[in-house]
Coordinates of C-alpha atoms in Angstrom, one line a residue:
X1 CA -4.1 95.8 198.3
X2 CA -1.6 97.9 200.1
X3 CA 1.3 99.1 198.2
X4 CA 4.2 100.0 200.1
X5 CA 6.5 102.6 198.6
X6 CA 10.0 104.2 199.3
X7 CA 10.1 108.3 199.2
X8 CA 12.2 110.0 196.4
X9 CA 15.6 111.4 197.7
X10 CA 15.0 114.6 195.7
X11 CA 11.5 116.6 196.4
X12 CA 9.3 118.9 194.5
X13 CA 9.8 122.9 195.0
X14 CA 7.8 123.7 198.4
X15 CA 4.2 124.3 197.6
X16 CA 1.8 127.2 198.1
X17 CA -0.8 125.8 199.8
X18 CA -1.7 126.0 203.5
X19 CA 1.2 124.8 206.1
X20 CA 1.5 121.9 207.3
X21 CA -1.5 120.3 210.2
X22 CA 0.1 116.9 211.4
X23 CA -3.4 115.8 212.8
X24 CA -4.8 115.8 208.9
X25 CA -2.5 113.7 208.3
X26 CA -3.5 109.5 207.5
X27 CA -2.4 107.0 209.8
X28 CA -3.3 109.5 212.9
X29 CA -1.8 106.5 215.2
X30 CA 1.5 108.5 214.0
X31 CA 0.4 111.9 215.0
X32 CA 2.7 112.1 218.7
X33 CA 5.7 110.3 216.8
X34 CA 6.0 112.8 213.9
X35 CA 5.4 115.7 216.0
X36 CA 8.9 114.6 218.2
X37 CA 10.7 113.7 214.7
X38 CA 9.2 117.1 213.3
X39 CA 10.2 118.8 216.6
X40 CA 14.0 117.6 216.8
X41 CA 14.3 118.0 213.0
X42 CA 13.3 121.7 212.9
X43 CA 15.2 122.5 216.1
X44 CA 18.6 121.1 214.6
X45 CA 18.0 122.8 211.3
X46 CA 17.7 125.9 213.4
X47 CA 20.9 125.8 215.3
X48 CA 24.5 124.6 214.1
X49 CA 24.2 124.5 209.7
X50 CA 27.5 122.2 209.7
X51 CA 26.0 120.2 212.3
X52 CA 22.7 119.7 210.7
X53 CA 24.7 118.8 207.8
X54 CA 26.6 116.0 209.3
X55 CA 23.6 114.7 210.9
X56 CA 21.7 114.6 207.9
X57 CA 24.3 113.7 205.2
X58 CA 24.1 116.6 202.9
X59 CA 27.2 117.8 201.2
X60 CA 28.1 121.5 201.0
X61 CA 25.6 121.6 197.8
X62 CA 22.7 121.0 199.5
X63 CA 23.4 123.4 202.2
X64 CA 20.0 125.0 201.7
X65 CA 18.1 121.7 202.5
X66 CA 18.9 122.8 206.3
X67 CA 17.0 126.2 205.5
X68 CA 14.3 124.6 204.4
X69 CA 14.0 122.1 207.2
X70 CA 13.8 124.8 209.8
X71 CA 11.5 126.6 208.0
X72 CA 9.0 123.2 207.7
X73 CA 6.2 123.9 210.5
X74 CA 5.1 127.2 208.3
X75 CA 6.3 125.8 205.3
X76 CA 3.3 125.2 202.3
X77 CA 2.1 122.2 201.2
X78 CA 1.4 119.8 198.5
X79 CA -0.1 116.0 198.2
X80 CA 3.1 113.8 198.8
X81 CA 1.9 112.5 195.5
X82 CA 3.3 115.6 193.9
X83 CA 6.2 116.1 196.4
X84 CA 7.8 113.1 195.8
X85 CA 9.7 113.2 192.7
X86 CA 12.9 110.9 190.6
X87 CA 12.6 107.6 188.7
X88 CA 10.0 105.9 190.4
X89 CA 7.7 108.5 190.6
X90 CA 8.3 109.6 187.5
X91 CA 7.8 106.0 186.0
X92 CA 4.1 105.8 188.1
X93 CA 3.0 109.4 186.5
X94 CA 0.5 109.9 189.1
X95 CA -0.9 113.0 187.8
X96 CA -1.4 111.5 184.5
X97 CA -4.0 108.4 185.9
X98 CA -7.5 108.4 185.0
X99 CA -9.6 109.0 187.4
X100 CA -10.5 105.7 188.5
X101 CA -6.8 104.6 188.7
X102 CA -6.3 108.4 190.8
X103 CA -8.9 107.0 193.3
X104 CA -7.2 103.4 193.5
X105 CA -3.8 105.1 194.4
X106 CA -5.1 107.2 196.9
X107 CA -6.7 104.5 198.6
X108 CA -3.6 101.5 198.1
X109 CA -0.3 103.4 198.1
X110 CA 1.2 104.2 201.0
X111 CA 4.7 105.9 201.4
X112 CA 7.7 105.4 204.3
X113 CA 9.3 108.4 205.2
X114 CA 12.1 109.0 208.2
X115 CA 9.9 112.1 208.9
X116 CA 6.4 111.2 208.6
X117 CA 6.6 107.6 209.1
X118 CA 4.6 107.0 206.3
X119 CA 2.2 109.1 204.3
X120 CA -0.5 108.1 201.7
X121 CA -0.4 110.4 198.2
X122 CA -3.1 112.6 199.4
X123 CA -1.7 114.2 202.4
X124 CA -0.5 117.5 202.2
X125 CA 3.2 117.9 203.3
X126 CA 5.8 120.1 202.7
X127 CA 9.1 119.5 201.1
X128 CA 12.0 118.1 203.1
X129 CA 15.2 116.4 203.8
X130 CA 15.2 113.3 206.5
X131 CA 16.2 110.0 205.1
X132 CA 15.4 106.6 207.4
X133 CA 19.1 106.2 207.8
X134 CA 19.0 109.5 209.5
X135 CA 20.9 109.4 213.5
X136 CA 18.8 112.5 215.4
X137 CA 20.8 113.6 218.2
X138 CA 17.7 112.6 221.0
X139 CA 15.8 110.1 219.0
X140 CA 17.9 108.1 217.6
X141 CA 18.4 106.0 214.2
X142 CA 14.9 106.7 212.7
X143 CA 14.8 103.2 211.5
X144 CA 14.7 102.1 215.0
X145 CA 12.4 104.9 216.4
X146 CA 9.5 104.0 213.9
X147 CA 9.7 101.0 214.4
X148 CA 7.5 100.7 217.2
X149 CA 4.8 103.5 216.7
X150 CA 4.3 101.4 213.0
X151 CA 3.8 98.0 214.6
X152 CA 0.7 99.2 216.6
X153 CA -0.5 101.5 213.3
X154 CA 0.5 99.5 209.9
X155 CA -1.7 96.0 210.9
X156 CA -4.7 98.4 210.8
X157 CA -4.3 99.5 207.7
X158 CA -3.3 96.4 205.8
X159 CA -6.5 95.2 206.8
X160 CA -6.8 91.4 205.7
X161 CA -5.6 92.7 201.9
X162 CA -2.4 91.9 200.3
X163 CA 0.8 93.8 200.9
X164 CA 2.9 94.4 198.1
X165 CA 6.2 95.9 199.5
X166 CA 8.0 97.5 197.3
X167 CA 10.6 99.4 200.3
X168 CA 14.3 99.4 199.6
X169 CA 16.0 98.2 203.0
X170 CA 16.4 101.6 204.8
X171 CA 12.4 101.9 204.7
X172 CA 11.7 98.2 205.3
X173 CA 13.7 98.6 208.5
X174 CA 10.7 100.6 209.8
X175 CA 8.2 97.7 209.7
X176 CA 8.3 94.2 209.3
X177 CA 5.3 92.3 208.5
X178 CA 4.5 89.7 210.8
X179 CA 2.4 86.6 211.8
X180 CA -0.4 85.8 209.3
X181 CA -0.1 89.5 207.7
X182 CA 3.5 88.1 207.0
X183 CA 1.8 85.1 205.0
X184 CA -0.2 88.4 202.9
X185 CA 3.3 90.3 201.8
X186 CA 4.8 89.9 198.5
X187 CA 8.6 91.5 198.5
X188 CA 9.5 92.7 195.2
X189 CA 12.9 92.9 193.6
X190 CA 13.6 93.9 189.6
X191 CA 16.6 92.2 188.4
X192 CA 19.0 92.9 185.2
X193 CA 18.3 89.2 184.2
X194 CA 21.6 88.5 182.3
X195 CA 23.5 89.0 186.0
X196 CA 20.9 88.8 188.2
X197 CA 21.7 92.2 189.8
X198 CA 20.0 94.8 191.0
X199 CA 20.6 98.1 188.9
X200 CA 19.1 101.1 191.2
X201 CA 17.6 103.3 187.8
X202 CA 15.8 100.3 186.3
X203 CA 15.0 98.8 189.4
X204 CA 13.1 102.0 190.3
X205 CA 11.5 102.5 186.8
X206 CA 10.2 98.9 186.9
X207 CA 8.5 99.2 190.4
X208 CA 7.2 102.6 189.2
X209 CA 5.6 101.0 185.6
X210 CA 4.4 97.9 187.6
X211 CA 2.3 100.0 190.0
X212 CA 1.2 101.8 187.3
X213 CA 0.3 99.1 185.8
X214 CA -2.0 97.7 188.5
X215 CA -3.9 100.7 189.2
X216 CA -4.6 101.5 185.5
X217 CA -6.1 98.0 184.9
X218 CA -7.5 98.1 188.4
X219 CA -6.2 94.7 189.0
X220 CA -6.9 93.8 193.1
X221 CA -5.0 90.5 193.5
X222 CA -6.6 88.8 196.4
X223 CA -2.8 87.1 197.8
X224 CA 0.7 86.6 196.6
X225 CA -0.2 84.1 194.0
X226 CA -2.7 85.9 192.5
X227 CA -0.1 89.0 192.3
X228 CA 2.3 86.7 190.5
X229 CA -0.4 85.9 187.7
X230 CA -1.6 89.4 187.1
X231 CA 2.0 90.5 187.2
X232 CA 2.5 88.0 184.2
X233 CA -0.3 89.4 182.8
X234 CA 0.5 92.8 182.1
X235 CA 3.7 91.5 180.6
X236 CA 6.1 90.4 183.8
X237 CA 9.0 88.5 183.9
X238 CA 8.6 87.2 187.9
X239 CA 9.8 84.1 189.7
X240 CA 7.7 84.1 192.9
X241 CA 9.4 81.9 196.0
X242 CA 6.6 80.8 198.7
X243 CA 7.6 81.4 202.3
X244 CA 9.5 78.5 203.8
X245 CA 7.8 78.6 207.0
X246 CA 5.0 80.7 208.7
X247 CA 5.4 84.0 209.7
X248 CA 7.1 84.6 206.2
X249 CA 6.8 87.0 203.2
X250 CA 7.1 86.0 199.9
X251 CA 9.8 87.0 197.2
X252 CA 8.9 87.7 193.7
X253 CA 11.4 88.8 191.4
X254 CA 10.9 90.7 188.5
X255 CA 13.6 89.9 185.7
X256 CA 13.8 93.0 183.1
X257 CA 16.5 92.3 179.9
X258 CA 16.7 95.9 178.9
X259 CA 18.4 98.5 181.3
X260 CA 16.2 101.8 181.0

């Protein structure tokens, strides 16, 4: 199984570890397409502030994100596990897995990032600012750009496993999955279930307790339907609706009562 995760807006203090080596990275496919994101990034962080601000959508109180973008090729590191921070994260606890359920994240989660592409918990990056819905000046909507360098990468590492995505849009934009790996994908929304809504806190803290959940009991549902059941389970609320036609992913929702 290959969980597919969003990044946190807000990131752990740099760490003290060794700077960054993009070729250590996972998913080495990536290497010559985070080196130009990682190239343009630093270089507008190291000119115009205001215009680095603009670009990247930071008010006036996170003026020092630009600093610490320019600064990110000498930067220290820290396992994305630990950089990424907020509700989700915080909800999943890595740091506070077994070590059975450490090993299972490290080999099934896998996070999208504007910079990186996408990163699994283990690899060592520094903290930064670069959302998917990022415009670079050269590049482009990041969206876009990644979109190709992850179709010829991401079928790889799926394997023949399921997908469970679990990508608000921004990230999903990066990478569709299609054809028979389409038929393997399980798209995951939590809804309030008195209005059927979407609330962004809950909706994060229930993806974060459902993975959680899954590596802990070191449940490995073989396809969709088989994530539906062991959703159920460990306690789930989830309608699941089958792809209409091939080529498809299908949409399980998860309906939480309580807001929290």
């Amino acid at each position: 199984m290959l969980v597919l995760l969003p990044p946190s807006e807000g990131k752990a203090a740099p760490g003290r570890g060794a700077s960054l080596e993009l070729e250590s990275l996972s998913l080495p496919g990536l290497t010559a397409a985070r080196e130009a994101v990682l190239g343009e990034l630093v270089e507008l962080c190291r000119g115009d502030e205001d215009k680095a601000r603009e670009v990247l959508g930071l008010s006036e109180g996170l003026r020092g994100e630009v600093a610490k973008n320019a600064g990110l090729r000498t930067a220290g590191t820290r396992p994305a596990g630990e950089v990424y921070t907020g509700v989700l994260y915080d909800a999943l606890g890595l740091a506070s897995l077994d070590a059975a359920a450490k090993r299972r994240a490290t080999r099934s989660l896998l996070v999208f990032s504007g910079l990186w592409g996408a990163v699994r918990v283990s690899d060592r990056i520094p903290s930064y600012r670069c959302s998917m819905g990022v415009k670079l000046p050269g590049l482009g909507a990041l969206g876009a750009y990644w979109r190709t360098p992850m179709a010829s990468v991401l079928p790889e590492a799926v394997g023949d496993g399921l997908v469970l995505d679990l990508r608000s849009a921004a990230y999903a934009a990066a990478w569709k999955p299609k054809g028979e790996v389409a038929g393997r994908t399980a798209s995951v929304r939590v809804l309030h279930a008195p209005t059927r809504k979407v609330v962004s806190h809950f909706n994060k803290a229930t993806k974060g307790r459902l993975v959680r959940g899954l590596l802990t009991e070191g449940v490995a549902p073989k396809g969709p339907a088989e994530l539906v059941e062991a959703l159920r389970d460990l306690g789930y609320v989830v309608e699941a609706e089958p792809p209409k036609r091939a080529g498809q992913a299908w949409t399980l929702d998860v309906l939480v009562t309580e807001v929290h």
